[in-house]
Every structure is written in structure tokens, then in C-alpha cells.
Short mmCIF file of N, CA, C and O in Angstrom, two decimals:
data_model
loop_
_atom_site.label_atom_id
_atom_site.label_comp_id
_atom_site.label_asym_id
_atom_site.label_seq_id
_atom_site.Cartn_x
_atom_site.Cartn_y
_atom_site.Cartn_z
N UNK V 1 -10.91 -51.26 -68.87
CA UNK V 1 -10.29 -52.19 -69.77
C UNK V 1 -8.97 -51.62 -70.32
O UNK V 1 -8.04 -52.36 -70.55
N UNK V 2 -8.91 -50.30 -70.49
CA UNK V 2 -7.69 -49.70 -70.99
C UNK V 2 -6.54 -49.88 -70.00
O UNK V 2 -5.41 -50.14 -70.41
N UNK V 3 -6.83 -49.75 -68.71
CA UNK V 3 -5.79 -49.95 -67.69
C UNK V 3 -5.29 -51.38 -67.74
O UNK V 3 -4.09 -51.63 -67.60
N UNK V 4 -6.21 -52.33 -67.93
CA UNK V 4 -5.80 -53.73 -68.03
C UNK V 4 -4.88 -53.94 -69.23
O UNK V 4 -3.87 -54.63 -69.14
N UNK V 5 -5.21 -53.33 -70.35
CA UNK V 5 -4.40 -53.50 -71.56
C UNK V 5 -3.02 -52.87 -71.39
O UNK V 5 -2.01 -53.51 -71.73
N UNK V 6 -2.96 -51.66 -70.86
CA UNK V 6 -1.66 -51.00 -70.69
C UNK V 6 -0.79 -51.72 -69.66
O UNK V 6 0.39 -51.97 -69.89
N UNK V 7 -1.38 -52.05 -68.52
CA UNK V 7 -0.61 -52.73 -67.47
C UNK V 7 -0.20 -54.12 -67.94
O UNK V 7 0.94 -54.56 -67.70
N UNK V 8 -1.10 -54.83 -68.60
CA UNK V 8 -0.78 -56.15 -69.11
C UNK V 8 0.34 -56.10 -70.13
O UNK V 8 1.26 -56.94 -70.10
N UNK V 9 0.31 -55.13 -71.01
CA UNK V 9 1.36 -55.00 -72.02
C UNK V 9 2.72 -54.72 -71.37
O UNK V 9 3.73 -55.29 -71.76
N UNK V 10 2.74 -53.84 -70.38
CA UNK V 10 3.99 -53.54 -69.68
C UNK V 10 4.53 -54.77 -68.96
O UNK V 10 5.71 -55.12 -69.09
N UNK V 11 3.67 -55.46 -68.23
CA UNK V 11 4.07 -56.64 -67.49
C UNK V 11 4.57 -57.75 -68.42
O UNK V 11 5.63 -58.35 -68.20
N UNK V 12 3.83 -58.01 -69.47
CA UNK V 12 4.18 -59.09 -70.39
C UNK V 12 5.45 -58.77 -71.19
O UNK V 12 6.23 -59.68 -71.50
N UNK V 13 5.68 -57.51 -71.49
CA UNK V 13 6.92 -57.13 -72.18
C UNK V 13 8.13 -57.36 -71.30
O UNK V 13 9.16 -57.85 -71.76
N UNK V 14 8.02 -57.03 -70.03
CA UNK V 14 9.13 -57.27 -69.10
C UNK V 14 9.37 -58.77 -68.95
O UNK V 14 10.52 -59.24 -68.96
N UNK V 15 8.30 -59.55 -68.82
CA UNK V 15 8.44 -61.00 -68.72
C UNK V 15 9.18 -61.55 -69.95
O UNK V 15 10.04 -62.42 -69.84
N UNK V 16 8.81 -61.04 -71.13
CA UNK V 16 9.43 -61.51 -72.37
C UNK V 16 10.93 -61.22 -72.37
O UNK V 16 11.74 -62.06 -72.74
N UNK V 17 11.28 -60.01 -71.96
CA UNK V 17 12.70 -59.63 -71.96
C UNK V 17 13.50 -60.42 -70.93
O UNK V 17 14.67 -60.74 -71.16
N UNK V 18 12.90 -60.73 -69.80
CA UNK V 18 13.62 -61.46 -68.76
C UNK V 18 13.78 -62.94 -69.09
O UNK V 18 14.87 -63.49 -69.01
N UNK V 19 12.68 -63.61 -69.45
CA UNK V 19 12.75 -65.06 -69.63
C UNK V 19 11.83 -65.63 -70.69
O UNK V 19 11.98 -66.78 -71.08
N UNK V 20 10.89 -64.86 -71.21
CA UNK V 20 9.94 -65.38 -72.17
C UNK V 20 10.56 -65.80 -73.49
O UNK V 20 10.24 -66.86 -74.02
N UNK V 21 11.47 -64.98 -73.99
CA UNK V 21 12.09 -65.30 -75.28
C UNK V 21 12.81 -66.64 -75.22
O UNK V 21 12.70 -67.46 -76.12
N UNK V 22 13.55 -66.87 -74.16
CA UNK V 22 14.30 -68.12 -74.09
C UNK V 22 13.40 -69.32 -73.89
O UNK V 22 13.69 -70.40 -74.40
N UNK V 23 12.29 -69.16 -73.17
CA UNK V 23 11.37 -70.29 -73.00
C UNK V 23 10.67 -70.64 -74.31
O UNK V 23 10.31 -71.80 -74.53
N UNK V 24 10.49 -69.65 -75.17
CA UNK V 24 9.85 -69.90 -76.47
C UNK V 24 10.85 -70.32 -77.54
O UNK V 24 10.57 -71.24 -78.32
N UNK V 25 11.99 -69.66 -77.62
CA UNK V 25 12.90 -69.84 -78.74
C UNK V 25 14.30 -70.30 -78.35
O UNK V 25 15.18 -70.34 -79.20
N UNK V 26 14.49 -70.67 -77.10
CA UNK V 26 15.77 -71.23 -76.70
C UNK V 26 15.91 -72.66 -77.22
O UNK V 26 14.94 -73.25 -77.72
N UNK V 27 17.10 -73.24 -77.13
CA UNK V 27 17.27 -74.63 -77.55
C UNK V 27 16.25 -75.53 -76.84
O UNK V 27 16.01 -75.38 -75.65
N UNK V 28 15.66 -76.43 -77.59
CA UNK V 28 14.54 -77.22 -77.08
C UNK V 28 14.97 -78.24 -76.04
O UNK V 28 15.97 -78.93 -76.19
N UNK V 29 14.19 -78.33 -74.98
CA UNK V 29 14.36 -79.37 -73.97
C UNK V 29 13.27 -80.42 -74.22
O UNK V 29 12.10 -80.21 -73.88
N UNK V 30 13.63 -81.50 -74.86
CA UNK V 30 12.71 -82.59 -75.17
C UNK V 30 11.48 -82.15 -75.96
O UNK V 30 10.42 -82.75 -75.85
N UNK V 31 11.60 -81.07 -76.72
CA UNK V 31 10.49 -80.59 -77.53
C UNK V 31 9.38 -79.91 -76.75
O UNK V 31 8.35 -79.57 -77.30
N UNK V 32 9.59 -79.68 -75.44
CA UNK V 32 8.53 -79.15 -74.60
C UNK V 32 8.66 -77.67 -74.28
O UNK V 32 7.67 -76.95 -74.23
N UNK V 33 9.87 -77.21 -74.04
CA UNK V 33 10.09 -75.81 -73.66
C UNK V 33 11.53 -75.44 -74.02
O UNK V 33 12.38 -76.32 -74.14
N UNK V 34 11.77 -74.16 -74.17
CA UNK V 34 13.12 -73.71 -74.49
C UNK V 34 14.02 -73.68 -73.27
O UNK V 34 13.58 -73.41 -72.16
N UNK V 35 15.29 -73.95 -73.49
CA UNK V 35 16.28 -73.92 -72.42
C UNK V 35 16.57 -72.47 -72.02
O UNK V 35 16.42 -71.55 -72.82
N UNK V 36 17.01 -72.27 -70.79
CA UNK V 36 17.26 -70.90 -70.31
C UNK V 36 18.59 -70.31 -70.78
O UNK V 36 19.23 -69.56 -70.06
N UNK V 37 18.98 -70.59 -71.99
CA UNK V 37 20.26 -70.09 -72.50
C UNK V 37 20.23 -68.62 -72.89
O UNK V 37 21.28 -68.01 -73.06
N UNK V 38 19.05 -68.04 -73.05
CA UNK V 38 18.93 -66.63 -73.44
C UNK V 38 18.22 -65.80 -72.36
O UNK V 38 17.58 -64.80 -72.68
N UNK V 39 18.32 -66.23 -71.11
CA UNK V 39 17.75 -65.41 -70.03
C UNK V 39 18.31 -64.01 -70.10
O UNK V 39 19.50 -63.83 -70.38
N UNK V 40 17.49 -63.03 -69.86
CA UNK V 40 17.89 -61.62 -69.91
C UNK V 40 18.48 -61.23 -71.26
O UNK V 40 19.27 -60.31 -71.37
N UNK V 41 18.11 -61.95 -72.30
CA UNK V 41 18.57 -61.73 -73.67
C UNK V 41 20.07 -61.93 -73.84
O UNK V 41 20.70 -61.34 -74.71
N UNK V 42 20.64 -62.79 -73.04
CA UNK V 42 22.05 -63.12 -73.21
C UNK V 42 22.21 -63.84 -74.55
O UNK V 42 21.48 -64.76 -74.86
N UNK V 43 23.16 -63.41 -75.34
CA UNK V 43 23.47 -63.96 -76.67
C UNK V 43 22.35 -63.76 -77.68
O UNK V 43 22.29 -64.48 -78.67
N UNK V 44 21.45 -62.83 -77.45
CA UNK V 44 20.48 -62.43 -78.48
C UNK V 44 21.14 -61.26 -79.21
O UNK V 44 21.17 -60.15 -78.71
N UNK V 45 21.68 -61.53 -80.38
CA UNK V 45 22.56 -60.60 -81.07
C UNK V 45 21.80 -59.56 -81.89
O UNK V 45 20.79 -59.86 -82.50
N UNK V 46 22.33 -58.36 -81.90
CA UNK V 46 21.81 -57.28 -82.73
C UNK V 46 22.49 -57.25 -84.10
O UNK V 46 22.01 -56.59 -85.00
N UNK V 47 23.60 -57.94 -84.22
CA UNK V 47 24.39 -57.86 -85.45
C UNK V 47 24.47 -59.18 -86.22
O UNK V 47 25.16 -59.26 -87.22
N UNK V 48 23.77 -60.20 -85.75
CA UNK V 48 23.77 -61.49 -86.44
C UNK V 48 22.35 -62.06 -86.46
O UNK V 48 21.57 -61.83 -85.54
N UNK V 49 22.07 -62.84 -87.48
CA UNK V 49 20.78 -63.50 -87.58
C UNK V 49 20.76 -64.71 -86.66
O UNK V 49 21.79 -65.32 -86.39
N UNK V 50 19.57 -65.05 -86.19
CA UNK V 50 19.42 -66.21 -85.32
C UNK V 50 18.88 -67.41 -86.09
O UNK V 50 18.59 -67.31 -87.29
N UNK V 51 18.72 -68.52 -85.42
CA UNK V 51 18.27 -69.74 -86.09
C UNK V 51 16.80 -69.71 -86.53
O UNK V 51 16.41 -70.47 -87.41
N UNK V 52 16.01 -68.83 -85.96
CA UNK V 52 14.58 -68.80 -86.28
C UNK V 52 14.22 -67.79 -87.36
O UNK V 52 13.10 -67.80 -87.87
N UNK V 53 15.13 -66.89 -87.67
CA UNK V 53 14.90 -65.90 -88.72
C UNK V 53 16.24 -65.67 -89.42
O UNK V 53 17.13 -65.04 -88.86
N UNK V 54 16.36 -66.18 -90.61
CA UNK V 54 17.65 -66.18 -91.31
C UNK V 54 18.02 -64.84 -91.94
O UNK V 54 19.15 -64.65 -92.35
N UNK V 55 17.05 -63.91 -92.05
CA UNK V 55 17.30 -62.67 -92.78
C UNK V 55 17.25 -61.41 -91.94
O UNK V 55 17.42 -60.32 -92.48
N UNK V 56 16.96 -61.52 -90.66
CA UNK V 56 16.92 -60.35 -89.79
C UNK V 56 17.71 -60.64 -88.52
O UNK V 56 17.87 -61.80 -88.13
N UNK V 57 18.23 -59.62 -87.86
CA UNK V 57 18.98 -59.85 -86.62
C UNK V 57 18.12 -60.55 -85.57
O UNK V 57 16.90 -60.34 -85.50
N UNK V 58 18.76 -61.34 -84.74
CA UNK V 58 18.05 -62.10 -83.71
C UNK V 58 17.28 -61.19 -82.76
O UNK V 58 16.16 -61.50 -82.37
N UNK V 59 17.85 -60.04 -82.41
CA UNK V 59 17.17 -59.12 -81.49
C UNK V 59 15.91 -58.53 -82.13
O UNK V 59 14.90 -58.36 -81.45
N UNK V 60 15.96 -58.25 -83.41
CA UNK V 60 14.77 -57.74 -84.10
C UNK V 60 13.68 -58.80 -84.14
O UNK V 60 12.50 -58.51 -83.91
N UNK V 61 14.06 -60.04 -84.41
CA UNK V 61 13.10 -61.14 -84.37
C UNK V 61 12.49 -61.28 -82.98
O UNK V 61 11.28 -61.47 -82.84
N UNK V 62 13.32 -61.16 -81.94
CA UNK V 62 12.82 -61.27 -80.57
C UNK V 62 11.83 -60.16 -80.24
O UNK V 62 10.81 -60.39 -79.59
N UNK V 63 12.12 -58.95 -80.68
CA UNK V 63 11.19 -57.83 -80.45
C UNK V 63 9.89 -58.02 -81.22
O UNK V 63 8.80 -57.73 -80.71
N UNK V 64 9.98 -58.53 -82.43
CA UNK V 64 8.78 -58.82 -83.22
C UNK V 64 7.93 -59.87 -82.52
O UNK V 64 6.71 -59.72 -82.42
N UNK V 65 8.55 -60.91 -82.01
CA UNK V 65 7.81 -61.95 -81.31
C UNK V 65 7.25 -61.45 -79.98
O UNK V 65 6.23 -61.96 -79.51
N UNK V 66 7.89 -60.45 -79.37
CA UNK V 66 7.38 -59.89 -78.12
C UNK V 66 6.00 -59.28 -78.32
O UNK V 66 5.15 -59.34 -77.43
N UNK V 67 5.77 -58.73 -79.51
CA UNK V 67 4.46 -58.16 -79.80
C UNK V 67 3.38 -59.24 -79.68
O UNK V 67 2.34 -59.03 -79.07
N UNK V 68 3.64 -60.43 -80.23
CA UNK V 68 2.66 -61.51 -80.15
C UNK V 68 2.52 -62.01 -78.72
O UNK V 68 1.41 -62.31 -78.26
N UNK V 69 3.64 -62.11 -78.00
CA UNK V 69 3.60 -62.60 -76.63
C UNK V 69 2.81 -61.67 -75.73
O UNK V 69 2.15 -62.12 -74.79
N UNK V 70 2.88 -60.37 -76.00
CA UNK V 70 2.17 -59.44 -75.13
C UNK V 70 0.71 -59.24 -75.54
O UNK V 70 -0.13 -59.00 -74.69
N UNK V 71 0.40 -59.39 -76.80
CA UNK V 71 -0.99 -59.15 -77.22
C UNK V 71 -1.87 -60.39 -77.04
O UNK V 71 -3.08 -60.27 -76.83
N UNK V 72 -1.30 -61.58 -77.11
CA UNK V 72 -2.12 -62.78 -77.08
C UNK V 72 -2.96 -62.90 -75.81
O UNK V 72 -4.18 -63.08 -75.91
N UNK V 73 -2.40 -62.80 -74.61
CA UNK V 73 -3.27 -62.89 -73.45
C UNK V 73 -4.21 -61.70 -73.31
O UNK V 73 -5.29 -61.83 -72.73
N UNK V 74 -3.83 -60.57 -73.88
CA UNK V 74 -4.70 -59.40 -73.79
C UNK V 74 -5.91 -59.51 -74.72
O UNK V 74 -6.90 -58.82 -74.52
N UNK V 75 -5.83 -60.38 -75.72
CA UNK V 75 -7.01 -60.63 -76.56
C UNK V 75 -8.16 -61.20 -75.73
O UNK V 75 -9.33 -60.99 -76.04
N UNK V 76 -7.82 -61.92 -74.68
CA UNK V 76 -8.83 -62.55 -73.84
C UNK V 76 -9.57 -61.58 -72.94
O UNK V 76 -10.65 -61.89 -72.47
N UNK V 77 -8.98 -60.41 -72.69
CA UNK V 77 -9.58 -59.51 -71.70
C UNK V 77 -10.98 -59.07 -72.07
O UNK V 77 -11.75 -58.70 -71.19
N UNK V 78 -11.32 -59.11 -73.35
CA UNK V 78 -12.69 -58.75 -73.73
C UNK V 78 -13.74 -59.67 -73.15
O UNK V 78 -14.88 -59.27 -72.94
N UNK V 79 -13.37 -60.90 -72.85
CA UNK V 79 -14.34 -61.84 -72.30
C UNK V 79 -14.54 -61.68 -70.80
O UNK V 79 -15.51 -62.19 -70.24
N UNK V 80 -13.62 -60.96 -70.15
CA UNK V 80 -13.78 -60.78 -68.70
C UNK V 80 -13.41 -59.37 -68.25
O UNK V 80 -13.13 -59.15 -67.08
N UNK V 81 -13.41 -58.42 -69.16
CA UNK V 81 -13.03 -57.04 -68.83
C UNK V 81 -13.89 -56.51 -67.69
O UNK V 81 -15.12 -56.63 -67.71
N UNK V 82 -13.24 -55.94 -66.71
CA UNK V 82 -13.88 -55.32 -65.55
C UNK V 82 -14.67 -56.32 -64.70
O UNK V 82 -15.46 -55.91 -63.86
N UNK V 83 -14.49 -57.61 -64.92
CA UNK V 83 -15.21 -58.61 -64.14
C UNK V 83 -14.28 -59.36 -63.20
O UNK V 83 -14.72 -60.19 -62.42
N UNK V 84 -13.00 -59.11 -63.29
CA UNK V 84 -12.02 -59.71 -62.39
C UNK V 84 -11.39 -58.60 -61.56
O UNK V 84 -11.19 -57.49 -62.04
N UNK V 85 -11.08 -58.92 -60.31
CA UNK V 85 -10.33 -57.96 -59.51
C UNK V 85 -8.96 -57.76 -60.15
O UNK V 85 -8.46 -58.61 -60.87
N UNK V 86 -8.36 -56.62 -59.87
CA UNK V 86 -7.09 -56.25 -60.49
C UNK V 86 -6.01 -57.30 -60.22
O UNK V 86 -5.30 -57.72 -61.12
N UNK V 87 -5.88 -57.73 -58.97
CA UNK V 87 -4.85 -58.72 -58.63
C UNK V 87 -5.11 -60.05 -59.31
O UNK V 87 -4.18 -60.74 -59.75
N UNK V 88 -6.38 -60.43 -59.45
CA UNK V 88 -6.71 -61.68 -60.15
C UNK V 88 -6.39 -61.57 -61.64
O UNK V 88 -5.90 -62.53 -62.24
N UNK V 89 -6.66 -60.41 -62.22
CA UNK V 89 -6.33 -60.21 -63.63
C UNK V 89 -4.83 -60.35 -63.86
O UNK V 89 -4.40 -61.04 -64.78
N UNK V 90 -4.02 -59.70 -63.02
CA UNK V 90 -2.57 -59.77 -63.19
C UNK V 90 -2.05 -61.18 -62.97
O UNK V 90 -1.22 -61.68 -63.73
N UNK V 91 -2.55 -61.86 -61.94
CA UNK V 91 -2.11 -63.23 -61.67
C UNK V 91 -2.51 -64.16 -62.82
O UNK V 91 -1.70 -64.98 -63.27
N UNK V 92 -3.74 -64.02 -63.31
CA UNK V 92 -4.18 -64.85 -64.42
C UNK V 92 -3.32 -64.60 -65.66
O UNK V 92 -2.91 -65.55 -66.34
N UNK V 93 -3.03 -63.35 -65.94
CA UNK V 93 -2.23 -63.01 -67.12
C UNK V 93 -0.84 -63.63 -67.04
O UNK V 93 -0.36 -64.22 -68.01
N UNK V 94 -0.19 -63.50 -65.90
CA UNK V 94 1.16 -64.06 -65.73
C UNK V 94 1.12 -65.59 -65.85
O UNK V 94 1.92 -66.19 -66.57
N UNK V 95 0.19 -66.22 -65.15
CA UNK V 95 0.11 -67.69 -65.19
C UNK V 95 -0.25 -68.20 -66.57
O UNK V 95 0.32 -69.20 -67.04
N UNK V 96 -1.17 -67.55 -67.25
CA UNK V 96 -1.56 -68.00 -68.59
C UNK V 96 -0.38 -67.88 -69.55
O UNK V 96 -0.14 -68.78 -70.36
N UNK V 97 0.35 -66.79 -69.45
CA UNK V 97 1.51 -66.60 -70.32
C UNK V 97 2.55 -67.70 -70.08
O UNK V 97 3.09 -68.27 -71.02
N UNK V 98 2.82 -67.99 -68.80
CA UNK V 98 3.82 -69.00 -68.46
C UNK V 98 3.38 -70.42 -68.80
O UNK V 98 4.16 -71.22 -69.31
N UNK V 99 2.13 -70.75 -68.53
CA UNK V 99 1.66 -72.13 -68.65
C UNK V 99 1.03 -72.46 -69.99
O UNK V 99 0.93 -73.64 -70.34
N UNK V 100 0.61 -71.44 -70.75
CA UNK V 100 -0.04 -71.71 -72.03
C UNK V 100 0.77 -71.12 -73.19
O UNK V 100 1.22 -71.85 -74.06
N UNK V 101 0.94 -69.80 -73.21
CA UNK V 101 1.56 -69.18 -74.38
C UNK V 101 2.99 -69.65 -74.62
O UNK V 101 3.33 -70.05 -75.73
N UNK V 102 3.84 -69.57 -73.61
CA UNK V 102 5.25 -69.93 -73.82
C UNK V 102 5.41 -71.38 -74.30
O UNK V 102 6.12 -71.62 -75.27
N UNK V 103 4.76 -72.35 -73.66
CA UNK V 103 4.90 -73.72 -74.18
C UNK V 103 4.34 -73.90 -75.59
O UNK V 103 4.99 -74.51 -76.44
N UNK V 104 3.14 -73.38 -75.85
CA UNK V 104 2.54 -73.57 -77.18
C UNK V 104 3.39 -72.89 -78.25
O UNK V 104 3.60 -73.44 -79.33
N UNK V 105 3.89 -71.71 -77.95
CA UNK V 105 4.78 -71.01 -78.89
C UNK V 105 6.01 -71.86 -79.19
O UNK V 105 6.41 -72.01 -80.34
N UNK V 106 6.61 -72.43 -78.16
CA UNK V 106 7.79 -73.27 -78.37
C UNK V 106 7.43 -74.53 -79.16
O UNK V 106 8.17 -74.94 -80.05
N UNK V 107 6.32 -75.16 -78.81
CA UNK V 107 5.94 -76.40 -79.49
C UNK V 107 5.83 -76.21 -80.99
O UNK V 107 6.18 -77.09 -81.76
N UNK V 108 5.32 -75.04 -81.42
CA UNK V 108 5.04 -74.86 -82.85
C UNK V 108 6.11 -74.01 -83.54
O UNK V 108 6.63 -74.39 -84.59
N UNK V 109 6.46 -72.86 -82.99
CA UNK V 109 7.39 -71.94 -83.65
C UNK V 109 8.83 -72.10 -83.20
O UNK V 109 9.75 -71.73 -83.93
N UNK V 110 9.05 -72.60 -81.99
CA UNK V 110 10.39 -72.57 -81.40
C UNK V 110 11.19 -73.84 -81.52
O UNK V 110 12.21 -73.99 -80.86
N UNK V 111 10.75 -74.79 -82.31
CA UNK V 111 11.50 -76.03 -82.47
C UNK V 111 11.01 -77.15 -81.58
O UNK V 111 11.73 -78.12 -81.35
N UNK V 112 9.79 -77.04 -81.11
CA UNK V 112 9.23 -78.07 -80.24
C UNK V 112 8.65 -79.25 -81.00
O UNK V 112 8.78 -79.36 -82.22
N UNK V 113 7.97 -80.13 -80.26
CA UNK V 113 7.52 -81.38 -80.84
C UNK V 113 6.45 -81.22 -81.91
O UNK V 113 6.43 -81.98 -82.87
N UNK V 114 5.56 -80.24 -81.79
CA UNK V 114 4.54 -80.07 -82.83
C UNK V 114 5.15 -79.59 -84.13
O UNK V 114 4.76 -80.04 -85.22
N UNK V 115 6.11 -78.69 -84.05
CA UNK V 115 6.83 -78.26 -85.25
C UNK V 115 7.58 -79.42 -85.89
O UNK V 115 7.62 -79.55 -87.11
N UNK V 116 8.15 -80.29 -85.06
CA UNK V 116 8.86 -81.46 -85.58
C UNK V 116 7.90 -82.43 -86.26
O UNK V 116 8.29 -83.16 -87.18
N UNK V 117 6.66 -82.47 -85.81
CA UNK V 117 5.65 -83.34 -86.43
C UNK V 117 5.11 -82.74 -87.72
O UNK V 117 4.29 -83.37 -88.39
N UNK V 118 5.51 -81.52 -88.04
CA UNK V 118 5.08 -80.90 -89.28
C UNK V 118 3.92 -79.91 -89.15
O UNK V 118 3.39 -79.45 -90.14
N UNK V 119 3.54 -79.58 -87.92
CA UNK V 119 2.46 -78.61 -87.72
C UNK V 119 2.93 -77.25 -88.20
O UNK V 119 4.01 -76.79 -87.84
N UNK V 120 2.14 -76.60 -89.03
CA UNK V 120 2.44 -75.26 -89.53
C UNK V 120 1.41 -74.28 -88.96
O UNK V 120 0.23 -74.59 -88.89
N UNK V 121 1.87 -73.13 -88.57
CA UNK V 121 0.99 -72.11 -88.03
C UNK V 121 1.26 -70.82 -88.78
O UNK V 121 2.18 -70.09 -88.48
N UNK V 122 0.45 -70.56 -89.77
CA UNK V 122 0.61 -69.36 -90.57
C UNK V 122 -0.18 -68.23 -89.92
O UNK V 122 -1.35 -68.38 -89.62
N UNK V 123 0.47 -67.12 -89.71
CA UNK V 123 -0.15 -65.90 -89.17
C UNK V 123 -0.69 -66.08 -87.75
O UNK V 123 -1.58 -65.36 -87.33
N UNK V 124 -0.18 -67.02 -87.00
CA UNK V 124 -0.55 -67.16 -85.60
C UNK V 124 -1.89 -67.78 -85.34
O UNK V 124 -2.46 -67.59 -84.26
N UNK V 125 -2.42 -68.52 -86.27
CA UNK V 125 -3.75 -69.11 -86.09
C UNK V 125 -3.86 -70.01 -84.88
O UNK V 125 -4.87 -69.98 -84.18
N UNK V 126 -2.83 -70.80 -84.61
CA UNK V 126 -2.88 -71.71 -83.46
C UNK V 126 -2.29 -71.04 -82.23
O UNK V 126 -2.94 -70.96 -81.18
N UNK V 127 -1.06 -70.58 -82.35
CA UNK V 127 -0.35 -70.04 -81.19
C UNK V 127 -1.10 -68.86 -80.58
O UNK V 127 -1.24 -68.76 -79.37
N UNK V 128 -1.61 -67.99 -81.41
CA UNK V 128 -2.24 -66.77 -80.91
C UNK V 128 -3.76 -66.93 -80.78
O UNK V 128 -4.32 -66.87 -79.68
N UNK V 129 -4.43 -67.17 -81.89
CA UNK V 129 -5.88 -67.09 -81.89
C UNK V 129 -6.58 -68.27 -81.23
O UNK V 129 -7.52 -68.08 -80.46
N UNK V 130 -6.13 -69.48 -81.49
CA UNK V 130 -6.78 -70.63 -80.86
C UNK V 130 -6.50 -70.65 -79.36
O UNK V 130 -7.42 -70.85 -78.56
N UNK V 131 -5.25 -70.42 -78.97
CA UNK V 131 -4.95 -70.45 -77.54
C UNK V 131 -5.67 -69.34 -76.78
O UNK V 131 -6.21 -69.56 -75.70
N UNK V 132 -5.72 -68.14 -77.35
CA UNK V 132 -6.43 -67.04 -76.68
C UNK V 132 -7.93 -67.28 -76.68
O UNK V 132 -8.61 -66.99 -75.69
N UNK V 133 -8.47 -67.82 -77.77
CA UNK V 133 -9.90 -68.09 -77.83
C UNK V 133 -10.33 -69.13 -76.82
O UNK V 133 -11.36 -68.97 -76.14
N UNK V 134 -9.57 -70.20 -76.71
CA UNK V 134 -9.91 -71.24 -75.73
C UNK V 134 -9.76 -70.69 -74.32
O UNK V 134 -10.60 -70.94 -73.45
N UNK V 135 -8.70 -69.92 -74.08
CA UNK V 135 -8.52 -69.31 -72.76
C UNK V 135 -9.66 -68.38 -72.39
O UNK V 135 -10.15 -68.39 -71.27
N UNK V 136 -10.11 -67.57 -73.35
CA UNK V 136 -11.24 -66.66 -73.10
C UNK V 136 -12.51 -67.43 -72.80
O UNK V 136 -13.27 -67.06 -71.89
N UNK V 137 -12.74 -68.49 -73.54
CA UNK V 137 -13.93 -69.32 -73.32
C UNK V 137 -13.90 -69.94 -71.92
O UNK V 137 -14.90 -69.93 -71.20
N UNK V 138 -12.77 -70.48 -71.53
CA UNK V 138 -12.65 -71.10 -70.21
C UNK V 138 -12.90 -70.08 -69.10
O UNK V 138 -13.65 -70.35 -68.15
N UNK V 139 -12.31 -68.90 -69.20
CA UNK V 139 -12.51 -67.89 -68.19
C UNK V 139 -13.96 -67.42 -68.16
O UNK V 139 -14.57 -67.28 -67.08
N UNK V 140 -14.56 -67.20 -69.31
CA UNK V 140 -15.96 -66.75 -69.37
C UNK V 140 -16.89 -67.81 -68.75
O UNK V 140 -17.82 -67.47 -68.02
N UNK V 141 -16.64 -69.07 -69.04
CA UNK V 141 -17.47 -70.13 -68.45
C UNK V 141 -17.26 -70.22 -66.94
O UNK V 141 -18.21 -70.46 -66.19
N UNK V 142 -16.04 -70.02 -66.50
CA UNK V 142 -15.75 -70.09 -65.06
C UNK V 142 -16.40 -68.92 -64.33
O UNK V 142 -16.97 -69.11 -63.25
N UNK V 143 -16.32 -67.73 -64.89
CA UNK V 143 -16.89 -66.55 -64.24
C UNK V 143 -18.41 -66.61 -64.25
O UNK V 143 -19.08 -66.23 -63.29
N UNK V 144 -18.99 -67.06 -65.34
CA UNK V 144 -20.44 -67.16 -65.44
C UNK V 144 -21.06 -65.92 -66.03
O UNK V 144 -20.38 -64.99 -66.47
N UNK V 145 -22.38 -65.92 -66.01
CA UNK V 145 -23.14 -64.82 -66.61
C UNK V 145 -23.03 -63.55 -65.77
O UNK V 145 -22.80 -63.59 -64.58
N UNK V 146 -23.23 -62.42 -66.46
CA UNK V 146 -23.31 -61.15 -65.77
C UNK V 146 -24.59 -61.10 -64.94
O UNK V 146 -25.60 -61.64 -65.34
N UNK V 147 -24.49 -60.45 -63.83
CA UNK V 147 -25.71 -60.14 -63.21
C UNK V 147 -26.13 -60.64 -61.96
O UNK V 147 -27.06 -60.60 -61.38
#
């Protein structure tokens, strides 16, 4: 399980730096996903605040959010630790991050449609814990019982 956590953290951090930040916090495309205006952290400033955090530099906010992006799918590994082949674990982690975490993060925190409807997520209750909990339940049900 430790190898899964370390490898997952490394993989998810690289994904965040390449394109995850912009999909979550880039300018909204119809409230569904962020535009690719910050791919490779282009225009993520170290010396100016961004639109999502008025009191800290945009790059610091992006690094803070990377922590959530990398830990959220790894919360699920407890439900299937050592029960998936290594390649399946990595593929699941990448796909879940792309298809679940990035959109849900944008919908609520990044200026998406749920945030526009007034949905508030204090301390990551929806973006982190609900999405990871549902994902863990789905994987555990799909894999089935031990034994």
C-alpha cells in the first residue's frame, strides 16, 4: 500500500502541474470544466494573487490545491489496497482524477455551475470526502469480497 501511495502521489502531482490546475481553476467552459489557459502553469504567477485566492500568490494557491488533488484519489486505496494489479491501480487513479476529481473540483471550487448555484464546500466535504467515499464504495463493490 505504501508503494501505491508514493507512486500515486508522484503521478498525480505531475498531472496537476501539467494540466490539472487549469482543468480545475481555469476560466470556466460552460460551468463544466476549466479552460486550458494555464497548461504547464502558464500565467500562474508567483508575485500576484489569482482570482480564487485574493490574499496569497496564485502559485501558492495552486500548490495548496495540489495537495488535495493528489490525496483525494489515494484516500480510496484503503478499500482496494493490494487487490488491484499495479497497472490497473495506476490506470484507475489517472482516470478517476480526470473524470471525477477535476470536474467536481471545478464545479464547486473553480467557478463551475454548482458554485454558481450557491453550493458551498467547507473543508472539502464534497469535493474530497464524498467523491472519494463514493469512488471507494464503487470499486469495493466491483471487486467483491476477499477470498
